[in-house]
Coordinates of C-alpha atoms and ligand atoms in Angstrom, one line a residue:
M1 CA -13.6 -122.6 -7.8
V2 CA -15.4 -119.4 -9.2
A3 CA -13.3 -118.9 -12.1
M4 CA -14.0 -122.6 -13.3
A5 CA -17.5 -122.2 -12.9
R6 CA -17.6 -118.9 -15.3
K7 CA -15.8 -121.0 -17.6
D8 CA -18.4 -123.4 -17.9
E9 CA -21.1 -121.1 -18.2
E10 CA -19.4 -119.4 -21.2
E11 CA -18.4 -122.9 -22.8
G12 CA -20.1 -125.9 -21.5
P13 CA -18.7 -129.4 -21.3
A14 CA -17.6 -130.6 -24.8
D15 CA -20.3 -132.9 -25.9
R16 CA -23.0 -131.5 -23.6
V17 CA -26.6 -132.0 -25.3
P18 CA -27.8 -128.7 -26.4
H19 CA -30.9 -127.6 -24.8
L20 CA -32.9 -126.3 -27.9
P21 CA -34.3 -129.3 -29.6
W22 CA -33.4 -127.8 -33.3
M23 CA -29.7 -127.4 -32.0
R24 CA -29.5 -131.3 -31.5
Y25 CA -30.2 -132.2 -35.0
P26 CA -28.2 -130.2 -37.3
V27 CA -27.3 -130.3 -41.0
D28 CA -24.0 -132.1 -40.9
I29 CA -21.5 -129.6 -43.2
D30 CA -19.4 -132.5 -43.6
T31 CA -21.3 -134.4 -45.8
F32 CA -20.5 -131.7 -48.5
S33 CA -18.0 -132.2 -50.5
G34 CA -17.7 -128.8 -52.3
R35 CA -18.7 -128.7 -55.9
P36 CA -17.0 -127.1 -58.6
V37 CA -18.8 -123.0 -59.2
T38 CA -20.0 -124.4 -62.5
Q39 CA -22.2 -127.1 -60.8
L40 CA -24.2 -125.1 -58.3
P41 CA -27.9 -125.1 -59.0
R42 CA -29.4 -122.0 -59.9
L43 CA -26.4 -119.9 -59.4
D44 CA -26.7 -117.0 -62.2
P45 CA -24.0 -117.5 -64.7
R46 CA -22.8 -113.7 -64.2
L47 CA -21.9 -114.7 -60.0
V48 CA -20.0 -117.6 -62.2
E49 CA -18.0 -115.3 -64.1
A50 CA -17.4 -113.2 -61.0
L51 CA -16.1 -116.2 -58.4
Q52 CA -14.1 -117.3 -61.1
R53 CA -12.3 -114.2 -61.6
M54 CA -11.6 -114.0 -57.7
G55 CA -10.0 -117.5 -58.1
I56 CA -12.9 -119.5 -56.9
E57 CA -13.3 -122.7 -58.7
S58 CA -15.0 -124.9 -56.4
F59 CA -17.3 -124.3 -53.0
F60 CA -16.2 -125.1 -49.7
P61 CA -18.8 -127.4 -47.8
V62 CA -20.0 -124.8 -45.5
Q63 CA -20.7 -122.7 -49.0
E64 CA -22.5 -125.3 -50.6
A65 CA -24.6 -126.5 -47.6
A66 CA -25.9 -122.9 -47.1
W67 CA -26.8 -122.4 -50.7
L68 CA -28.6 -125.8 -50.7
E69 CA -30.7 -124.7 -48.0
T70 CA -31.4 -121.2 -48.9
I71 CA -31.8 -120.9 -52.8
G72 CA -34.8 -123.0 -54.7
P73 CA -37.6 -124.1 -53.4
G74 CA -38.6 -123.0 -49.9
A75 CA -35.9 -120.4 -50.2
F76 CA -35.2 -118.7 -47.0
E77 CA -38.2 -120.2 -45.3
R78 CA -36.2 -121.1 -42.0
D79 CA -33.5 -118.9 -40.5
I80 CA -30.1 -120.3 -40.6
C81 CA -27.6 -120.6 -38.1
I82 CA -23.9 -121.7 -39.0
N83 CA -21.1 -123.3 -36.9
S84 CA -18.2 -123.8 -38.8
P85 CA -14.5 -123.5 -38.2
T86 CA -12.5 -120.4 -38.9
G87 CA -11.4 -119.9 -42.4
S88 CA -13.9 -122.0 -43.6
G89 CA -15.6 -119.5 -46.2
K90 CA -18.5 -118.4 -43.9
T91 CA -18.6 -114.9 -45.4
L92 CA -19.3 -116.2 -49.4
A93 CA -21.6 -118.8 -47.7
Y94 CA -23.9 -115.8 -46.8
A95 CA -22.8 -113.4 -49.3
L96 CA -23.6 -115.5 -52.4
P97 CA -27.4 -116.4 -51.7
I98 CA -28.2 -112.9 -50.5
V99 CA -26.8 -111.5 -54.0
Q100 CA -28.6 -114.2 -56.1
M101 CA -31.7 -113.6 -54.5
L102 CA -31.6 -110.0 -54.9
C103 CA -30.2 -109.9 -58.6
T104 CA -34.0 -109.6 -59.8
R105 CA -34.9 -107.3 -57.9
K106 CA -36.2 -104.0 -59.8
V107 CA -36.0 -100.9 -57.6
R108 CA -33.0 -99.9 -55.5
C109 CA -34.0 -100.1 -51.9
L110 CA -32.0 -101.4 -48.6
R111 CA -32.7 -105.1 -48.7
A112 CA -29.8 -106.8 -47.1
L113 CA -27.9 -105.8 -43.7
V114 CA -24.7 -107.2 -42.4
V115 CA -23.5 -106.3 -38.8
L116 CA -20.1 -107.3 -37.6
P117 CA -18.5 -106.4 -34.5
T118 CA -15.6 -104.1 -35.6
R119 CA -14.5 -102.3 -38.6
D120 CA -11.6 -103.9 -40.0
L121 CA -14.1 -107.0 -39.9
A122 CA -16.9 -105.2 -41.6
L123 CA -14.5 -103.9 -44.7
Q124 CA -13.4 -107.1 -45.4
V125 CA -16.5 -108.6 -45.6
K126 CA -17.8 -105.5 -47.9
E127 CA -14.8 -106.5 -50.0
V128 CA -16.4 -109.7 -50.7
F129 CA -19.8 -108.1 -51.8
D130 CA -18.1 -105.9 -53.9
A131 CA -16.7 -108.5 -56.0
I132 CA -20.0 -110.1 -56.3
A133 CA -22.8 -107.9 -56.4
P134 CA -22.0 -105.1 -58.6
V135 CA -22.1 -107.8 -61.6
V136 CA -25.5 -108.3 -61.0
G137 CA -26.1 -104.3 -60.6
L138 CA -26.7 -104.3 -57.0
S139 CA -24.7 -101.4 -55.1
V140 CA -23.0 -102.2 -51.7
G141 CA -22.7 -99.5 -48.7
S142 CA -21.0 -99.7 -45.9
A143 CA -21.8 -97.7 -42.6
V144 CA -18.7 -98.3 -40.3
G145 CA -16.9 -95.0 -39.6
Q146 CA -14.3 -95.1 -41.6
S147 CA -15.2 -91.6 -43.5
S148 CA -17.2 -88.6 -41.6
I149 CA -20.9 -89.2 -41.2
A150 CA -21.8 -86.7 -43.6
D151 CA -19.7 -88.4 -45.9
E152 CA -21.5 -91.8 -45.3
V153 CA -24.6 -90.2 -45.4
S154 CA -24.4 -88.9 -49.1
S155 CA -23.0 -92.4 -50.1
L156 CA -26.1 -94.3 -48.5
V157 CA -29.0 -91.9 -49.0
Q158 CA -30.2 -89.4 -51.7
K159 CA -32.0 -86.6 -51.6
P160 CA -35.7 -86.5 -52.3
R161 CA -36.8 -86.2 -55.9
Q162 CA -39.3 -83.9 -55.3
E163 CA -39.5 -82.2 -58.9
F164 CA -41.2 -85.7 -59.9
Y165 CA -43.7 -85.5 -57.8
P166 CA -45.3 -82.1 -58.5
T167 CA -49.1 -82.7 -57.6
I168 CA -48.5 -85.2 -55.0
D169 CA -48.1 -84.2 -51.1
K170 CA -44.9 -84.1 -49.4
E171 CA -46.0 -87.2 -47.5
Y172 CA -45.9 -89.4 -50.4
V173 CA -42.6 -88.0 -51.6
Q174 CA -41.1 -88.9 -48.0
M175 CA -42.1 -92.3 -48.8
E176 CA -39.9 -92.9 -51.9
P177 CA -37.0 -95.2 -50.9
R178 CA -34.1 -93.0 -50.9
T179 CA -31.3 -95.5 -50.2
K180 CA -28.6 -95.7 -53.1
I181 CA -27.9 -99.2 -52.0
D182 CA -29.2 -102.6 -51.9
I183 CA -26.7 -104.0 -49.4
L184 CA -25.2 -102.2 -46.4
V185 CA -22.6 -104.1 -44.3
A186 CA -22.1 -102.1 -41.0
T187 CA -20.7 -102.1 -37.4
P188 CA -23.1 -101.4 -34.8
G189 CA -22.3 -98.0 -33.4
R190 CA -22.5 -96.3 -36.9
L191 CA -25.7 -98.4 -37.7
M192 CA -27.5 -96.9 -34.8
D193 CA -26.7 -92.9 -35.9
H194 CA -27.7 -94.0 -39.0
I195 CA -31.0 -95.4 -37.9
N196 CA -31.2 -92.3 -35.3
M197 CA -30.0 -89.3 -37.5
T198 CA -30.0 -90.1 -41.1
N199 CA -32.7 -88.6 -42.7
G200 CA -34.1 -90.9 -45.4
F201 CA -32.2 -94.4 -44.1
S202 CA -35.1 -97.1 -43.7
L203 CA -34.7 -100.5 -42.5
E204 CA -38.4 -100.9 -43.9
H205 CA -37.9 -102.6 -47.2
L206 CA -35.0 -105.1 -45.1
Q207 CA -35.2 -108.5 -46.5
Y208 CA -32.0 -110.1 -44.9
L209 CA -30.3 -109.9 -41.7
V210 CA -26.8 -111.3 -41.4
I211 CA -25.1 -111.2 -37.8
D212 CA -21.8 -112.5 -38.5
E213 CA -19.7 -113.4 -35.2
T214 CA -22.9 -113.9 -33.4
D215 CA -21.5 -115.0 -30.4
R216 CA -19.6 -112.0 -29.7
M217 CA -22.7 -109.5 -31.3
L218 CA -25.2 -110.9 -28.3
R219 CA -22.7 -110.7 -25.8
E220 CA -22.6 -106.8 -26.2
A221 CA -25.5 -104.8 -26.3
Y222 CA -24.2 -102.1 -28.8
Q223 CA -26.8 -99.6 -28.0
S224 CA -29.6 -102.2 -28.1
W225 CA -29.1 -102.2 -32.4
L226 CA -30.6 -105.6 -32.2
P227 CA -34.1 -105.2 -30.7
T228 CA -34.1 -101.8 -32.6
V229 CA -33.0 -103.6 -35.9
I230 CA -36.1 -106.1 -35.4
Q231 CA -38.6 -103.3 -34.0
L232 CA -37.9 -101.3 -37.0
T233 CA -38.7 -104.3 -39.8
H234 CA -41.8 -105.1 -37.9
S235 CA -44.2 -102.7 -39.7
I236 CA -47.7 -104.9 -39.0
G237 CA -50.4 -102.7 -38.9
Q238 CA -48.6 -99.2 -40.2
D239 CA -50.6 -97.1 -42.4
H240 CA -48.9 -97.4 -45.9
S241 CA -51.5 -95.3 -47.5
C242 CA -51.4 -92.2 -48.1
H243 CA -53.6 -89.4 -50.2
D244 CA -53.4 -87.9 -53.4
I245 CA -54.6 -84.2 -54.1
D246 CA -58.4 -85.5 -54.6
G247 CA -58.1 -87.1 -51.1
K248 CA -58.3 -90.6 -52.6
T249 CA -56.3 -93.1 -51.3
L250 CA -53.4 -94.3 -53.0
L251 CA -50.7 -96.8 -52.0
H252 CA -47.1 -95.9 -52.5
P253 CA -45.9 -98.2 -55.3
L254 CA -42.3 -98.8 -53.6
T255 CA -43.9 -99.8 -50.3
T256 CA -43.0 -103.1 -48.4
I257 CA -45.8 -104.4 -46.7
R258 CA -45.3 -107.0 -44.3
R259 CA -48.9 -108.4 -42.8
S260 CA -49.7 -110.7 -39.7
G261 CA -49.1 -113.9 -41.1
V262 CA -51.7 -116.4 -40.9
E263 CA -50.2 -119.6 -42.3
R264 CA -48.8 -122.4 -39.9
G265 CA -45.5 -121.2 -38.3
F266 CA -46.0 -117.3 -39.4
K267 CA -49.0 -116.5 -36.7
S268 CA -48.7 -113.3 -35.1
K269 CA -45.2 -112.7 -37.2
C270 CA -44.7 -110.3 -40.3
Y271 CA -45.0 -111.7 -43.4
P272 CA -42.8 -111.4 -45.7
R273 CA -40.4 -111.8 -42.7
L274 CA -36.9 -110.6 -42.3
A275 CA -34.8 -113.9 -43.1
K276 CA -31.8 -113.9 -40.9
I277 CA -28.3 -115.9 -41.0
V278 CA -26.2 -115.9 -38.0
L279 CA -23.0 -117.3 -37.6
S280 CA -19.6 -118.2 -36.1
A281 CA -16.6 -120.2 -36.0
T282 CA -17.7 -120.6 -31.7
L283 CA -21.6 -120.4 -32.1
T284 CA -23.8 -119.7 -28.8
Q285 CA -25.8 -122.6 -27.6
D286 CA -27.0 -120.6 -24.6
P287 CA -30.9 -120.6 -25.2
S288 CA -31.3 -116.9 -23.6
K289 CA -28.7 -115.4 -25.8
L290 CA -30.2 -117.1 -29.0
S291 CA -33.7 -115.9 -27.8
Q292 CA -32.8 -112.5 -28.6
L293 CA -32.2 -113.7 -32.2
E294 CA -36.2 -114.2 -32.4
L295 CA -35.2 -117.1 -35.4
H296 CA -37.9 -118.4 -37.4
H297 CA -37.6 -122.1 -37.5
P298 CA -34.3 -122.2 -37.1
L299 CA -31.7 -124.6 -39.3
L300 CA -28.4 -125.3 -37.9
L301 CA -25.9 -126.4 -40.0
N302 CA -22.5 -127.8 -38.4
S303 CA -19.2 -128.9 -38.9
G304 CA -17.9 -131.7 -36.8
K305 CA -19.1 -133.7 -33.9
K306 CA -18.1 -131.6 -30.7
R307 CA -19.3 -127.8 -30.7
Y308 CA -16.3 -126.5 -31.5
R309 CA -13.5 -127.3 -34.5
I310 CA -10.0 -126.3 -34.9
P311 CA -9.3 -125.9 -38.7
T312 CA -8.0 -129.6 -40.2
K313 CA -4.7 -128.4 -41.0
L314 CA -3.8 -126.4 -38.3
E315 CA -0.8 -127.6 -36.0
S316 CA -1.1 -126.9 -32.4
Y317 CA 2.1 -126.9 -30.3
K318 CA 2.8 -125.8 -26.5
L319 CA 6.0 -124.6 -25.1
I320 CA 6.6 -124.4 -21.8
C321 CA 8.6 -121.9 -20.0
K322 CA 9.4 -119.8 -17.0
S323 CA 7.6 -116.5 -17.1
N324 CA 11.0 -114.4 -16.6
L325 CA 12.2 -116.3 -19.6
K326 CA 9.3 -115.7 -21.9
P327 CA 10.5 -112.6 -23.9
L328 CA 13.7 -114.9 -24.9
S329 CA 11.9 -118.0 -25.6
L330 CA 9.5 -115.8 -27.9
I331 CA 12.6 -114.2 -29.5
V332 CA 14.2 -117.3 -30.1
L333 CA 10.9 -118.9 -32.0
L334 CA 10.2 -116.1 -33.9
Q335 CA 14.0 -116.6 -35.1
E336 CA 13.1 -120.1 -36.1
L337 CA 9.9 -118.7 -37.6
Q338 CA 12.6 -117.0 -40.1
G339 CA 10.6 -113.8 -40.8
N340 CA 7.4 -115.6 -41.7
K341 CA 4.2 -113.4 -41.1
C342 CA 3.1 -114.2 -37.4
L343 CA 0.7 -112.7 -35.2
V344 CA 1.4 -112.6 -31.3
F345 CA -1.4 -112.6 -28.7
T346 CA -0.8 -111.0 -25.6
S347 CA -3.7 -111.0 -22.6
S348 CA -4.0 -107.1 -22.6
V349 CA -2.7 -104.0 -24.1
E350 CA -0.6 -102.9 -21.7
S351 CA 1.0 -106.5 -22.0
S352 CA 1.4 -106.0 -25.6
H353 CA 2.9 -102.5 -25.4
R354 CA 5.5 -104.1 -22.7
L355 CA 6.4 -106.4 -24.7
S356 CA 6.8 -104.2 -28.3
T357 CA 8.5 -101.8 -26.1
L358 CA 11.2 -104.3 -24.7
L359 CA 11.7 -106.1 -28.1
R360 CA 12.6 -102.5 -29.6
F361 CA 15.9 -102.7 -27.0
F362 CA 17.3 -105.7 -28.8
E363 CA 19.5 -105.1 -31.4
N364 CA 19.8 -106.8 -34.5
L365 CA 16.6 -108.8 -34.3
P366 CA 16.1 -110.7 -37.6
F367 CA 12.3 -109.8 -37.6
K368 CA 10.3 -106.4 -38.5
F369 CA 7.6 -106.3 -35.6
S370 CA 5.0 -103.6 -34.6
E371 CA 2.6 -103.0 -31.8
Y372 CA -1.3 -103.1 -32.6
S373 CA -3.4 -101.9 -30.2
R374 CA -6.9 -100.1 -29.2
L375 CA -4.9 -97.4 -27.1
Q376 CA -3.6 -96.7 -30.8
R377 CA -4.9 -94.2 -33.3
E378 CA -7.2 -95.6 -35.7
S379 CA -5.4 -94.7 -38.8
T380 CA -1.8 -96.0 -37.1
R381 CA -3.7 -99.3 -36.6
R382 CA -4.7 -99.4 -40.0
K383 CA -1.5 -98.2 -41.6
T384 CA 0.2 -100.9 -39.4
L385 CA -2.4 -104.0 -40.4
E386 CA -1.9 -102.6 -44.2
A387 CA 2.0 -103.1 -44.0
F388 CA 1.7 -106.5 -42.4
K389 CA -0.6 -107.6 -45.1
E390 CA 2.1 -106.1 -47.6
G391 CA 5.3 -108.1 -45.6
K392 CA 6.5 -104.7 -44.6
I393 CA 5.9 -105.8 -40.8
D394 CA 6.7 -109.7 -39.9
V395 CA 5.0 -110.0 -36.4
L396 CA 2.0 -108.3 -35.2
I397 CA 2.0 -108.1 -31.2
G398 CA -1.6 -107.8 -29.8
T399 CA -4.6 -108.9 -28.2
D400 CA -8.0 -110.5 -28.7
R401 CA -8.7 -107.5 -30.8
M402 CA -6.9 -109.1 -33.8
A403 CA -8.6 -112.6 -33.3
R404 CA -12.0 -112.2 -34.9
G405 CA -12.4 -112.7 -38.4
I406 CA -9.6 -110.9 -39.9
H407 CA -8.0 -112.6 -43.0
I408 CA -4.2 -112.1 -43.9
D409 CA -2.9 -113.8 -46.7
G410 CA 0.3 -116.1 -46.3
L411 CA 0.0 -116.2 -42.8
R412 CA 1.3 -119.5 -41.3
Y413 CA 2.0 -118.6 -37.5
V414 CA 0.1 -117.8 -34.5
I415 CA 1.7 -117.5 -31.3
N416 CA -0.4 -117.2 -27.9
Y417 CA 2.3 -115.6 -25.6
D418 CA -0.3 -115.5 -23.0
M419 CA -2.2 -118.6 -22.4
P420 CA -5.9 -117.9 -24.1
P421 CA -8.5 -118.2 -21.2
Y422 CA -11.3 -120.3 -23.0
V423 CA -11.3 -122.5 -25.7
K424 CA -13.2 -120.1 -27.9
T425 CA -10.5 -117.7 -27.9
Y426 CA -8.0 -120.5 -28.6
I427 CA -10.3 -121.2 -31.7
H428 CA -10.8 -117.5 -33.0
R429 CA -6.6 -116.9 -32.1
A430 CA -5.4 -119.9 -33.9
G431 CA -8.0 -119.3 -36.7
R432 CA -6.3 -116.7 -38.1
T433 CA -3.9 -119.1 -39.7
A434 CA -4.6 -122.7 -41.4
R435 CA -7.3 -120.9 -43.3
A436 CA -9.4 -121.6 -46.6
G437 CA -7.7 -125.4 -46.4
E438 CA -4.1 -123.8 -46.3
S439 CA -1.9 -125.1 -43.3
G440 CA -0.7 -123.1 -40.3
S441 CA 0.6 -123.4 -36.8
C442 CA -0.1 -122.2 -33.5
F443 CA 2.4 -121.8 -30.6
T444 CA 1.1 -121.5 -27.0
F445 CA 3.6 -120.3 -24.3
L446 CA 2.7 -122.3 -20.9
R447 CA 4.0 -122.0 -17.4
K448 CA 3.8 -125.4 -15.8
H449 CA 0.8 -125.1 -13.9
E450 CA -0.9 -124.0 -16.9
V451 CA -0.2 -127.1 -18.9
K452 CA -3.0 -129.3 -17.3
T453 CA -5.7 -126.5 -18.0
F454 CA -4.7 -125.9 -21.2
D455 CA -4.7 -129.6 -22.4
K456 CA -8.5 -129.7 -20.5
M457 CA -9.7 -126.9 -22.5
L458 CA -8.4 -128.2 -26.1
K459 CA -10.3 -131.7 -25.5
K460 CA -13.0 -129.4 -25.9
A461 CA -12.4 -128.9 -29.5
D462 CA -12.7 -131.6 -32.4
N463 CA -9.3 -132.2 -34.0
A464 CA -7.1 -130.5 -31.1
G465 CA -4.2 -132.7 -30.9
C466 CA -0.9 -130.6 -29.4
N467 CA 2.5 -131.5 -29.3
L468 CA 5.4 -130.1 -27.2
H469 CA 7.9 -127.8 -28.7
S470 CA 10.9 -126.9 -27.5
L471 CA 13.7 -124.6 -27.9
P472 CA 17.5 -124.9 -28.1
E473 CA 18.8 -123.8 -24.5
E474 CA 21.8 -122.4 -25.7
S475 CA 19.7 -119.8 -28.4
I476 CA 18.2 -118.6 -25.2
E477 CA 21.2 -117.8 -23.3
T478 CA 22.7 -116.3 -25.7
L479 CA 20.3 -113.4 -25.2
R480 CA 20.5 -113.1 -22.0
P481 CA 23.2 -109.9 -21.6
A482 CA 21.0 -108.1 -23.5
F483 CA 18.0 -108.9 -21.7
S484 CA 19.3 -107.0 -18.7
G485 CA 20.5 -104.1 -20.6
A486 CA 16.7 -104.2 -22.4
L487 CA 14.7 -104.4 -19.4
R488 CA 16.4 -101.5 -17.8
K489 CA 15.8 -99.9 -20.7
L490 CA 12.3 -100.7 -20.6
E491 CA 11.4 -99.7 -17.3
G492 CA 13.0 -96.2 -17.9
A493 CA 11.1 -96.1 -21.1
L494 CA 7.8 -96.8 -19.3
E495 CA 8.1 -94.4 -16.6
S496 CA 8.8 -91.9 -18.8
E497 CA 5.8 -92.7 -21.0
A498 CA 3.6 -92.7 -17.6
V499 CA 4.9 -89.4 -16.9
K500 CA 4.4 -87.8 -20.1
K501 CA 0.5 -88.9 -20.1
Y502 CA 0.3 -88.0 -16.6
D503 CA 1.1 -84.4 -17.3
L504 CA -0.8 -84.1 -20.4
G505 CA -3.9 -85.6 -18.4
D506 CA -4.2 -88.9 -20.1
K507 CA -7.8 -89.4 -21.9
T508 CA -7.1 -93.0 -23.2
P509 CA -9.6 -95.7 -22.4
G510 CA -9.1 -97.0 -18.8
A511 CA -6.8 -94.1 -18.1
S512 CA -8.6 -93.1 -15.0
K513 CA -7.8 -96.5 -13.4
R514 CA -3.8 -96.5 -14.6
K515 CA -1.1 -96.4 -12.0
R516 CA 0.7 -93.7 -11.0
P517 CA 3.9 -93.5 -12.6
N518 CA 6.1 -93.9 -9.8
Q519 CA 3.8 -97.4 -9.2
L520 CA 4.6 -98.7 -13.0
C521 CA 8.0 -99.6 -12.5
K522 CA 8.1 -101.4 -9.6
Q523 CA 5.7 -104.5 -11.3
Ligands
ATP601 N1 -14.7 -121.5 -52.2 C1 -13.4 -120.9 -51.7 N2 -12.3 -120.9 -52.5 C2 -11.1 -120.6 -52.4 N3 -10.9 -119.9 -51.4 C3 -12.0 -119.2 -50.4 C4 -13.2 -119.8 -50.9 N4 -14.1 -119.5 -50.1 C5 -13.7 -118.5 -49.6 N5 -12.3 -118.4 -49.8 C6 -11.4 -117.7 -49.0 O1 -10.9 -118.4 -48.0 C7 -10.5 -117.2 -46.8 C8 -11.5 -117.2 -45.8 O2 -12.6 -117.0 -46.1 P1 -13.9 -116.4 -44.6 O3 -13.2 -115.0 -44.2 O4 -15.1 -116.2 -45.2 O5 -13.6 -117.2 -43.5 P2 -14.7 -117.5 -42.2 O6 -15.3 -119.0 -42.1 O7 -15.4 -116.3 -41.9 O8 -13.7 -117.3 -41.2 P3 -14.0 -116.4 -39.5 O9 -14.5 -117.4 -38.8 O10 -12.1 -116.4 -39.2 O11 -14.4 -115.3 -39.7 C9 -10.7 -116.2 -47.6 O12 -9.7 -115.4 -48.1 C10 -11.2 -116.2 -48.9 O13 -11.2 -115.6 -50.0

């Protein structure tokens, strides 16, 4: 009962009317057909060319909808919230309007900030900006912890050019914008490092804030990055003036002044205000969570009739099997998928590790697989993901860490080795395939007693029919003898790993809660 209550709190019933009035009347993304890139009003011709070089001939509906709500008369007068399926092109939906809006800027300083929960995602988003921003003279940076903090600092800010202002006091020179970039893509941790420690890093000129994967970003406080950013961009009443050597008041020519607005709707808010775009495939409707964003007259762009939607070309299948036969069923399924790229999701890092270690003890499997886990080093994970993208590995075994936002070209299959706990989890896992209008399949292993819960869960999403998939019994039987041997080797391997870690004083996350070595193999 407690577990069910928590689920409802997390997701709510499928068709519940949102508490917030503005969420009840969304712009329906499905009414946009996605026009050719050459036919989007006001799109800079240089951007049209850049998009064509990227192989983009026409826009996806969410991109057209976001453009029409942000560019032109009344541009960015309201904050934009986007709830649109995985792989529907949300990144370009915000990147393009921001780049278009900034392409007439005269002075380089940090004007747009995009925040994402993980480094992999942030780098993926930066690639999109890198493909369009430089053609209109904008510079894009990242703060994700990929390089040392010193390297990152020197890529983001420049040293003050005091020699150009020999007669003016230091304070004036300190106000010169020093950021080398117009757009920053960041993870919250590194963003906070720069806010707190990097001399010359300033958000005072920030005009656009994008929070991608908003529901996840709001679930975790990440060192209070959000209130900090909002606070730093509220500079009402700050004294922007400084004085020259004669004591005359001098206003720095490059200062963005936010005033207390008096127009309707802006009372007691800063103007020009910080325009926000928040988005997800599973945008929260929880008023208390959304209130943290301090949205200004928000406008919701929504896809589908229900709260959640599964990509049109995604086919969902369930496989019912006993838990002791799950590894064998997985092998048979992977054999069926014939070495096509596939992501396998488990419920925990331990379960991923156990499964991939077990598979290693089967000989001659017709697919190459690898574990992808937060317990691995960052460099190992990066190499594994690269190898998977390049097709050197066919199957990645991991947890929900791989589920958010990551795009892998040509990924046709997703397998839920363990049932996802929430429909949101299903949507993000399954959404690694069937992206950008391509087709894909998601298979979910279930024990008999899980079927009802799973079916009920999928009903919360639009377009979520699920067929039964069965595997040939004889193929499973053939693997049984190898299975017993592999299981024995697995226990031995896990035990010696545990002993080794114990001796070395395990420092990995969760180590203190880990079981003693002699308890491990009894599971
Ligand atoms: N107009 C377009 N035409 C063709 N391909 C596109 C277009 N827009 C985006 N894409 C491609 O679609 C893929 C998915 O886009 P994107 O990652 O932005 O989806 P998303 O909606 O953010 O998904 P998620 O919710 O999983 O993060 C990317 O590979 C991108 O290059």
